[in-house]
PDB file of C-alpha atoms in Angstrom:
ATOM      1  CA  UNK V   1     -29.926  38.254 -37.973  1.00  0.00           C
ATOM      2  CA  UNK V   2     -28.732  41.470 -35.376  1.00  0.00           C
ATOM      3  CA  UNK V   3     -24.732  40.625 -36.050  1.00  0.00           C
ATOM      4  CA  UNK V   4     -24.087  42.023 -32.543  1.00  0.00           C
ATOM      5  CA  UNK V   5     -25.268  38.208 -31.296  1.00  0.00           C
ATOM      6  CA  UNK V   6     -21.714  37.135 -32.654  1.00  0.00           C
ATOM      7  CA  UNK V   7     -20.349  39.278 -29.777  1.00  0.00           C
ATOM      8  CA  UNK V   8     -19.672  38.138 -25.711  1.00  0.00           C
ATOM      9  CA  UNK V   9     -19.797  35.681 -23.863  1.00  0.00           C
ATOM     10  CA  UNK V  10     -23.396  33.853 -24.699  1.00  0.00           C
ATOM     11  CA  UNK V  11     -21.962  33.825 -28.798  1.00  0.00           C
ATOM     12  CA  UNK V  12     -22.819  30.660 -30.109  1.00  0.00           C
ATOM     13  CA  UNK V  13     -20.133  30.757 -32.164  1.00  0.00           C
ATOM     14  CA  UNK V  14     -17.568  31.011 -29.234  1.00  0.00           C
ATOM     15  CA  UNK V  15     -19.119  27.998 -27.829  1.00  0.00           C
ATOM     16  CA  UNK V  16     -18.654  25.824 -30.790  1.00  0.00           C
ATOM     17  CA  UNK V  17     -14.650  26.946 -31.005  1.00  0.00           C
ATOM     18  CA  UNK V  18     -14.091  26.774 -27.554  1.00  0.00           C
ATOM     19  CA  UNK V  19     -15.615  23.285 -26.483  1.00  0.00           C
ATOM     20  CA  UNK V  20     -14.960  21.645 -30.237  1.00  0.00           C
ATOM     21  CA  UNK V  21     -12.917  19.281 -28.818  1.00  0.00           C
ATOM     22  CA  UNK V  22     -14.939  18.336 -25.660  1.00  0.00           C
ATOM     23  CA  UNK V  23     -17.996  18.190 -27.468  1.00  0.00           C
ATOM     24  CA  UNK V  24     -17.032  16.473 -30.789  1.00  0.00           C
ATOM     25  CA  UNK V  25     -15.063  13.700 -29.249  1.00  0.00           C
ATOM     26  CA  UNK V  26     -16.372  13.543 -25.871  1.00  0.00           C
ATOM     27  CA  UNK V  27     -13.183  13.828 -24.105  1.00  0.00           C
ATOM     28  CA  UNK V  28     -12.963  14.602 -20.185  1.00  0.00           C
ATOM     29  CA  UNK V  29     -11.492  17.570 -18.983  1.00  0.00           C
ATOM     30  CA  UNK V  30      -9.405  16.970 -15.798  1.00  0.00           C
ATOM     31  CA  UNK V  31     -10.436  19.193 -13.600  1.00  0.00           C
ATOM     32  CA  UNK V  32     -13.843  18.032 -13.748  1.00  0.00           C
ATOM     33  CA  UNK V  33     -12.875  14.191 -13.924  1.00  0.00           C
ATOM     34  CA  UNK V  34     -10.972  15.264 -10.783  1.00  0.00           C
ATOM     35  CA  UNK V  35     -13.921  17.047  -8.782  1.00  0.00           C
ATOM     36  CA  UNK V  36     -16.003  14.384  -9.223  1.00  0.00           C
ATOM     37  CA  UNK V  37     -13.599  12.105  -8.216  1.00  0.00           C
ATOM     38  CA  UNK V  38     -12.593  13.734  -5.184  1.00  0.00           C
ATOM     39  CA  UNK V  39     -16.435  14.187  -4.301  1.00  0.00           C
ATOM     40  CA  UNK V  40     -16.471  10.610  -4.419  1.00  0.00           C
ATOM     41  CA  UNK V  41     -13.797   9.750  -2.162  1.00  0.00           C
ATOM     42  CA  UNK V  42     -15.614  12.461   0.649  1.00  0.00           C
ATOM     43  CA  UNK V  43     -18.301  10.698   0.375  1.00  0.00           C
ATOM     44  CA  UNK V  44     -16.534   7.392   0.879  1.00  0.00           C
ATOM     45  CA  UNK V  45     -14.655   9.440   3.914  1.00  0.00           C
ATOM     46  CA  UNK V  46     -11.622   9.298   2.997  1.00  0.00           C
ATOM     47  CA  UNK V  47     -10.062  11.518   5.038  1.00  0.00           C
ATOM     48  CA  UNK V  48      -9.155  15.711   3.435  1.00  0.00           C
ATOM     49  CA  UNK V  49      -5.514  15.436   4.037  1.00  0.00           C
ATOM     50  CA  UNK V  50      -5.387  12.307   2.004  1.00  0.00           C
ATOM     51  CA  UNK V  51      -8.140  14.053  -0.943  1.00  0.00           C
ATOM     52  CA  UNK V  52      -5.223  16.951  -0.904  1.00  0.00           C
ATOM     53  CA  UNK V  53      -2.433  15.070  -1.403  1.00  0.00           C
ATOM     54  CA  UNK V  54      -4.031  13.245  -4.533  1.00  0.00           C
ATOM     55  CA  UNK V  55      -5.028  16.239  -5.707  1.00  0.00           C
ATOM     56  CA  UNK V  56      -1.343  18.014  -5.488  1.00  0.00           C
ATOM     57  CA  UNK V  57       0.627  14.697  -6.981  1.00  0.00           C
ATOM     58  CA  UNK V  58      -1.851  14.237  -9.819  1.00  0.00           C
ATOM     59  CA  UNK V  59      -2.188  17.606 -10.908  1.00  0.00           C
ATOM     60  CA  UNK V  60       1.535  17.822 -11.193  1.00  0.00           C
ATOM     61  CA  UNK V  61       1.456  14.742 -13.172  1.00  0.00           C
ATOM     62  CA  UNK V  62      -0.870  16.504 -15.618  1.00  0.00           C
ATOM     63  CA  UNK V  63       0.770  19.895 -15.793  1.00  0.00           C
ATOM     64  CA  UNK V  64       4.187  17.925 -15.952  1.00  0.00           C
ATOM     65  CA  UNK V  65       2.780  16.677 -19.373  1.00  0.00           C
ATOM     66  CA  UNK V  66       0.709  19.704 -20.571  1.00  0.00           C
ATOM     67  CA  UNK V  67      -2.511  17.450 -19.755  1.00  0.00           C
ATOM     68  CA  UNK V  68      -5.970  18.648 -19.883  1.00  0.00           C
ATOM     69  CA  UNK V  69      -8.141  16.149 -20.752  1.00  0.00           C
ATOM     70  CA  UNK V  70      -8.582  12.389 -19.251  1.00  0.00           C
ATOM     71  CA  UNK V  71      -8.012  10.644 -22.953  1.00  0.00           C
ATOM     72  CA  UNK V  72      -4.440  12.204 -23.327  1.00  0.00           C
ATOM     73  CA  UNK V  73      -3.382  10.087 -20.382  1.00  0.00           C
ATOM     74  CA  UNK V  74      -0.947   7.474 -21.764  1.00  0.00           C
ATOM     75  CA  UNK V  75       1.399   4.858 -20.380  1.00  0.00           C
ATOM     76  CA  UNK V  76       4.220   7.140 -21.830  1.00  0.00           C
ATOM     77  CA  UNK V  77       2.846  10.464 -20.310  1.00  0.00           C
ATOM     78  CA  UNK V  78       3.555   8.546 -16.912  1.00  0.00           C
ATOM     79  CA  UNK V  79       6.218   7.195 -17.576  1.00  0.00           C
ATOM     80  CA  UNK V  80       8.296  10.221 -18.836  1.00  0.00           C
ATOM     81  CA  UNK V  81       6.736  12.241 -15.439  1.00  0.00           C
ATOM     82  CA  UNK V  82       8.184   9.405 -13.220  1.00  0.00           C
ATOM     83  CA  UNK V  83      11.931   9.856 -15.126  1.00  0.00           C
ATOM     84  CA  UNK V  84      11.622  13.367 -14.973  1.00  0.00           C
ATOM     85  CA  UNK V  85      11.410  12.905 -11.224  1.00  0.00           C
ATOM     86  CA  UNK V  86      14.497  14.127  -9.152  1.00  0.00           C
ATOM     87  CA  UNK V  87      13.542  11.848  -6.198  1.00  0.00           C
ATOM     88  CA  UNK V  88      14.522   8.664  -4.620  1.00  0.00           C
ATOM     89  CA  UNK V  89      12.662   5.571  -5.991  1.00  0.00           C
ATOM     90  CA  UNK V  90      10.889   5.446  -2.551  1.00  0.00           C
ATOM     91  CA  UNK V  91       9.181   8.868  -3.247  1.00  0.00           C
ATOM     92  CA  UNK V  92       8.516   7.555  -7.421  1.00  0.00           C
ATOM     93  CA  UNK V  93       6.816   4.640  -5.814  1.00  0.00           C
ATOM     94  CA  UNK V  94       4.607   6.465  -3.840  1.00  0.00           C
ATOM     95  CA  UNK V  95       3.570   8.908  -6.355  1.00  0.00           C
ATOM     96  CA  UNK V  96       2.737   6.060  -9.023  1.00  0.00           C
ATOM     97  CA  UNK V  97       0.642   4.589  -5.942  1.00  0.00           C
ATOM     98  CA  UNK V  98      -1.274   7.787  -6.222  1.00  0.00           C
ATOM     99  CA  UNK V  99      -1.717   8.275 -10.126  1.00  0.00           C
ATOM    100  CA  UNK V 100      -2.749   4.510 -10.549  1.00  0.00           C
ATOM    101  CA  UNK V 101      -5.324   4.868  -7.608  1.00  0.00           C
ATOM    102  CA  UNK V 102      -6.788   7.937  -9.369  1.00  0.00           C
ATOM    103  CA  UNK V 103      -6.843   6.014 -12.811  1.00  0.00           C
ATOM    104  CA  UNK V 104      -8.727   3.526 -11.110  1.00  0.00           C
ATOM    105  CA  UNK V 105     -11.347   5.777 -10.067  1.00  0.00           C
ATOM    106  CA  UNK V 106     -11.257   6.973 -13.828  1.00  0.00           C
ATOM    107  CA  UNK V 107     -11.757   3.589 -15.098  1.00  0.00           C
ATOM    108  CA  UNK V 108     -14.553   3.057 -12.497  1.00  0.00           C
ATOM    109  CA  UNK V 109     -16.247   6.013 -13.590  1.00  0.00           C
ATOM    110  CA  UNK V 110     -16.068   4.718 -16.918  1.00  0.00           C
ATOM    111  CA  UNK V 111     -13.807   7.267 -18.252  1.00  0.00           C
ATOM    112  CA  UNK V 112     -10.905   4.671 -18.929  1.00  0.00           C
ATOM    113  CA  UNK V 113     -10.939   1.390 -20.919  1.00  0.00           C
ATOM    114  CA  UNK V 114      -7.948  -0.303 -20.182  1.00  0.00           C
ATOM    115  CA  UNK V 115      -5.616  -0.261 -17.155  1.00  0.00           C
ATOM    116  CA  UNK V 116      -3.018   0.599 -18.966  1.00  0.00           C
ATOM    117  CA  UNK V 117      -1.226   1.741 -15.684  1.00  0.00           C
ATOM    118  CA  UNK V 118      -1.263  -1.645 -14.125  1.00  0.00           C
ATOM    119  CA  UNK V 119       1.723  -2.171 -16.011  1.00  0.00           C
ATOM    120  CA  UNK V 120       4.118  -0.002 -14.239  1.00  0.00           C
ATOM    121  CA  UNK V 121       6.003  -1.208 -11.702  1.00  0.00           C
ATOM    122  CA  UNK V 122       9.003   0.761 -10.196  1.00  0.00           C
ATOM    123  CA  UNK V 123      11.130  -1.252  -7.668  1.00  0.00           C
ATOM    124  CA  UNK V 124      12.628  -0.020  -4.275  1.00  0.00           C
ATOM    125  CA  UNK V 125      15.592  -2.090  -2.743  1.00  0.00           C
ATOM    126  CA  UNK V 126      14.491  -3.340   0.309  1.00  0.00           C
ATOM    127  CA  UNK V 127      16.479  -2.141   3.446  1.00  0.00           C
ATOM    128  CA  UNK V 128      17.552  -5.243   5.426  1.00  0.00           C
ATOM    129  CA  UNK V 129      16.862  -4.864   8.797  1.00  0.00           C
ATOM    130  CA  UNK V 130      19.773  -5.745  11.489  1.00  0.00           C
ATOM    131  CA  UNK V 131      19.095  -8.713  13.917  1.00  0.00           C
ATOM    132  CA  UNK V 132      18.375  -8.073  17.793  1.00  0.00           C
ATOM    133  CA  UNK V 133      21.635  -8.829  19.634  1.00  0.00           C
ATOM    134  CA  UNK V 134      20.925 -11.353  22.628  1.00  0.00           C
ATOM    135  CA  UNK V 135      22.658  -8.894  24.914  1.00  0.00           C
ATOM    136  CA  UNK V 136      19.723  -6.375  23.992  1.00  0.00           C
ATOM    137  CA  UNK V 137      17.492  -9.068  24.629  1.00  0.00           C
ATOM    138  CA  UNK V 138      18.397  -9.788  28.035  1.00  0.00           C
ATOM    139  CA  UNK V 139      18.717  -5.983  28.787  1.00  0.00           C
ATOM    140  CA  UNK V 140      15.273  -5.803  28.133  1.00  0.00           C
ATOM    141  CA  UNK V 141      14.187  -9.180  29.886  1.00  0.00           C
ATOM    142  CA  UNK V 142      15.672  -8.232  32.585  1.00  0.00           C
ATOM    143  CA  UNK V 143      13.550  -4.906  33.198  1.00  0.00           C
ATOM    144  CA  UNK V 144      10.274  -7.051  33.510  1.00  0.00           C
ATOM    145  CA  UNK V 145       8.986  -8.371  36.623  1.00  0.00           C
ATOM    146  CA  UNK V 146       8.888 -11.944  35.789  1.00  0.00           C
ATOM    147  CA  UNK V 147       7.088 -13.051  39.154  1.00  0.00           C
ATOM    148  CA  UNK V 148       3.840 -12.139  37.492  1.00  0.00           C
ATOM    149  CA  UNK V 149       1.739 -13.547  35.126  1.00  0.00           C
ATOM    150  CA  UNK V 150       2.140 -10.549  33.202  1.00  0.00           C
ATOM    151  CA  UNK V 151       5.711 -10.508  32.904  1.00  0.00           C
ATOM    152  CA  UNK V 152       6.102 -13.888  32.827  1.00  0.00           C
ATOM    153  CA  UNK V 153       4.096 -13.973  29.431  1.00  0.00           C
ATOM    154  CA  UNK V 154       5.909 -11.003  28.086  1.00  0.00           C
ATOM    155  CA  UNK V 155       9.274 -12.584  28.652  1.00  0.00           C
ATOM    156  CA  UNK V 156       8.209 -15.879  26.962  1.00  0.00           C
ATOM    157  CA  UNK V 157       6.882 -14.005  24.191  1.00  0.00           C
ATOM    158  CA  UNK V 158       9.983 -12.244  23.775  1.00  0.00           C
ATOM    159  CA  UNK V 159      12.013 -14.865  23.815  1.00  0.00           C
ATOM    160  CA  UNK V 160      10.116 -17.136  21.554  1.00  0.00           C
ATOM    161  CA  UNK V 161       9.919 -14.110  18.973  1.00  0.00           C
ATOM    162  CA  UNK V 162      13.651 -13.817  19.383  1.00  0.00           C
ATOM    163  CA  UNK V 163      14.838 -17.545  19.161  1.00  0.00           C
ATOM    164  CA  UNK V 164      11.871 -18.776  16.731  1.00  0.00           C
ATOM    165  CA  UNK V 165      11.590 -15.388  14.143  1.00  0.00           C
ATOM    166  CA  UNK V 166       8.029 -15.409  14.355  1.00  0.00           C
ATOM    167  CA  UNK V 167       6.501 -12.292  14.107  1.00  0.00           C
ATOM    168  CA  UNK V 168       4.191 -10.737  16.671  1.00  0.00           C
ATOM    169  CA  UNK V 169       0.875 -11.412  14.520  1.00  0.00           C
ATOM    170  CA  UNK V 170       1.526 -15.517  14.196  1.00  0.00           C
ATOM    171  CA  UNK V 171       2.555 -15.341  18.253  1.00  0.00           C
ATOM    172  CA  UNK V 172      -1.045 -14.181  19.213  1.00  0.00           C
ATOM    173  CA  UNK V 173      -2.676 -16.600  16.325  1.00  0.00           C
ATOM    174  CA  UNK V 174      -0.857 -19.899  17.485  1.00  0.00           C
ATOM    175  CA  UNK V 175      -3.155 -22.374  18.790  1.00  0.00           C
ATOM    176  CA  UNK V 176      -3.262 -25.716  20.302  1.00  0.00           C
ATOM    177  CA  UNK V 177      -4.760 -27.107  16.837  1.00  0.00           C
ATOM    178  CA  UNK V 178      -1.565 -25.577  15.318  1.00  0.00           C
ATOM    179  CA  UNK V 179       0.792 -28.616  17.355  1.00  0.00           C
ATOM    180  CA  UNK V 180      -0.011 -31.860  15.635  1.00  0.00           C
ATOM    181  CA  UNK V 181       0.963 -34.604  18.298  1.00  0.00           C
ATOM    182  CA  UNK V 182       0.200 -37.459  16.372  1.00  0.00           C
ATOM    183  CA  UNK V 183       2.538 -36.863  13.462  1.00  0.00           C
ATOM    184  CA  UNK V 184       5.121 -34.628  15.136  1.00  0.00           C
ATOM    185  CA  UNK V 185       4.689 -31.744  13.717  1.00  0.00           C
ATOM    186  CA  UNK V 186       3.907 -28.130  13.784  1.00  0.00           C
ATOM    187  CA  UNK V 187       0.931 -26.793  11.380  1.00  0.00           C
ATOM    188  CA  UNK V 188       1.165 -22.594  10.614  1.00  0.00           C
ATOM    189  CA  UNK V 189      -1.860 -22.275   8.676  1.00  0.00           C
ATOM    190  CA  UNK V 190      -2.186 -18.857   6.302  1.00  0.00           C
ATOM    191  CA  UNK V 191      -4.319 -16.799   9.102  1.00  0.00           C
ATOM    192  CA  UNK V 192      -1.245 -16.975  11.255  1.00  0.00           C
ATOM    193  CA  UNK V 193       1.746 -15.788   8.482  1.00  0.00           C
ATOM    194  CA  UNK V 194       2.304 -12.771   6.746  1.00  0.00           C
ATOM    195  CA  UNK V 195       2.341 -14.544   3.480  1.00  0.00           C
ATOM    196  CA  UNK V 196      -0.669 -16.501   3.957  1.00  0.00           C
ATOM    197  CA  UNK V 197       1.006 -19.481   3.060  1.00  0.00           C
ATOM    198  CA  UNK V 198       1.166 -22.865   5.216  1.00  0.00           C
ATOM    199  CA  UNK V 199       3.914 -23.237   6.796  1.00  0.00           C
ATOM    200  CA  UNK V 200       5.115 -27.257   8.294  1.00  0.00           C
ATOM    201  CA  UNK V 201       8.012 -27.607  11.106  1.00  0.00           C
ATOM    202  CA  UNK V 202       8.738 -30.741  11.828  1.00  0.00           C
ATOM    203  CA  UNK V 203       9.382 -31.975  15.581  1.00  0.00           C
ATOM    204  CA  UNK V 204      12.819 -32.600  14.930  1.00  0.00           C
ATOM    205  CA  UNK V 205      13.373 -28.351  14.085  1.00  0.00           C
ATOM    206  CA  UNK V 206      10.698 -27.780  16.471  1.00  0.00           C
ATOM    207  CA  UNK V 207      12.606 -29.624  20.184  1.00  0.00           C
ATOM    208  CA  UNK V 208      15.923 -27.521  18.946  1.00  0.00           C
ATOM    209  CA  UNK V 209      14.127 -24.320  19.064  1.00  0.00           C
ATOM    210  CA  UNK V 210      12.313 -25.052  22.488  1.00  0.00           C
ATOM    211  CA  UNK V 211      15.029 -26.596  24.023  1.00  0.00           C
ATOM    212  CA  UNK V 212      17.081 -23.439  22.944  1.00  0.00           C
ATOM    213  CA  UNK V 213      13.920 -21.796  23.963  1.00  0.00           C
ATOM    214  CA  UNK V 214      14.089 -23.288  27.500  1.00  0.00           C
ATOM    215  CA  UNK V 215      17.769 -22.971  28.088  1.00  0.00           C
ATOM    216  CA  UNK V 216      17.605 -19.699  27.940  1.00  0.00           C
ATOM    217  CA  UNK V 217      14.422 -19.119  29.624  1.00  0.00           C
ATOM    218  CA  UNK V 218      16.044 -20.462  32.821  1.00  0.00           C
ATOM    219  CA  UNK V 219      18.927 -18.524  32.848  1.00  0.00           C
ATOM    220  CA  UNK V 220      17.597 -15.187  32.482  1.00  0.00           C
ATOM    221  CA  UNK V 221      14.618 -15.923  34.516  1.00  0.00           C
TER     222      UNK V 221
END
């Protein structure tokens, strides 16, 4: 055998050292899980920006953890990136969102078992929002030409938003099958709340609110 065949590129026996641990346990390497995966996702059309920005958050995952295969991803390779994080818990959050969703196109490939990742959790204090002042409301009431139909139903909506707390999704989903007449009551089913969940005022909580409601209504209209 001409020895010079041990020699460049094409040498078998370079092969063998090179790819002995792709080929002998069939592991993954990243940047092809991560081309295919990102092919995917065009073809799905998700939008480039959005393919980038997996590609930059993951890829520091990996390269914060040496990574360079899909089987060396562990529950403890993410979470030591996410501690070794200097960012607010907001920005953590959002960077887990991204790893896990890219996992789950690893496990749907078939490249993952277990969803190991589902696991994680990081949680974000949740800002409390201040309450509109009535002044504010009236300053704004009072910019809308209530003499039409138009402004008429803006200002009711506003004020029913206001007085009430419903939000602006179970205002354009009430119905008359929502007001129960016969038992005095008022039915939120889950298409009309954020939580999906019914929801049962009875008349007694309900003739406060409008008469509230109505007070109010005639003074600023």
């Amino acid at each position: 055998m001409d020895k010079s065949r041990k020699h460049g590129v094409f040498s078998m026996g370079n092969a063998r050292q090179v790819n002995l641990k792709a080929s002998n346990n069939h592991w993954i390497p990243i940047d092809y899980a991560l081309e295919i995966v990102f092919k995917q996702m065009n073809i799905a059309g998700n939008r480039p920006r959005t393919i980038d920005s997996y590609d930059y958050i993951f890829r520091g995952f990996c390269e914060a953890n040496k990574i360079l295969y899909v089987e060396e991803i562990t529950i403890d390779t993410i979470y030591s990136y996410l501690e070794g994080l200097d960012v607010s818990q907001q920005t953590k959050k959002i960077r887990l969102k991204t790893i896990k969703a890219v996992l789950g196109k690893f496990h749907f490939n078939d490249w993952l078992k277990d969803k190991f990742w589902l696991k994680i959790q990081i949680k974000v204090d949740t800002e409390v929002k201040a309450a509109a002042k009535e002044g504010d409301i009236l300053k704004l009431v009072h910019f809308i030409d209530k003499s039409t139909f138009i402004g008429f139903r803006d200002v009711t909506a506003i004020l029913l938003m206001y007085r009430t707390g419903i939000r602006i999704h179970t205002l354009c989903e009430l119905k008359e099958r929502h007001i129960d007449f016969e038992h005095q009551c008022l039915n939120l089913d889950g298409s009309t709340l954020k939580n999906h969940k019914f929801l049962k005022l009875l008349v007694n909580m309900i003739q406060v609110t409008i008469k509230q409601f109505v007070t109010w209504l005639m003074r600023v209209i």
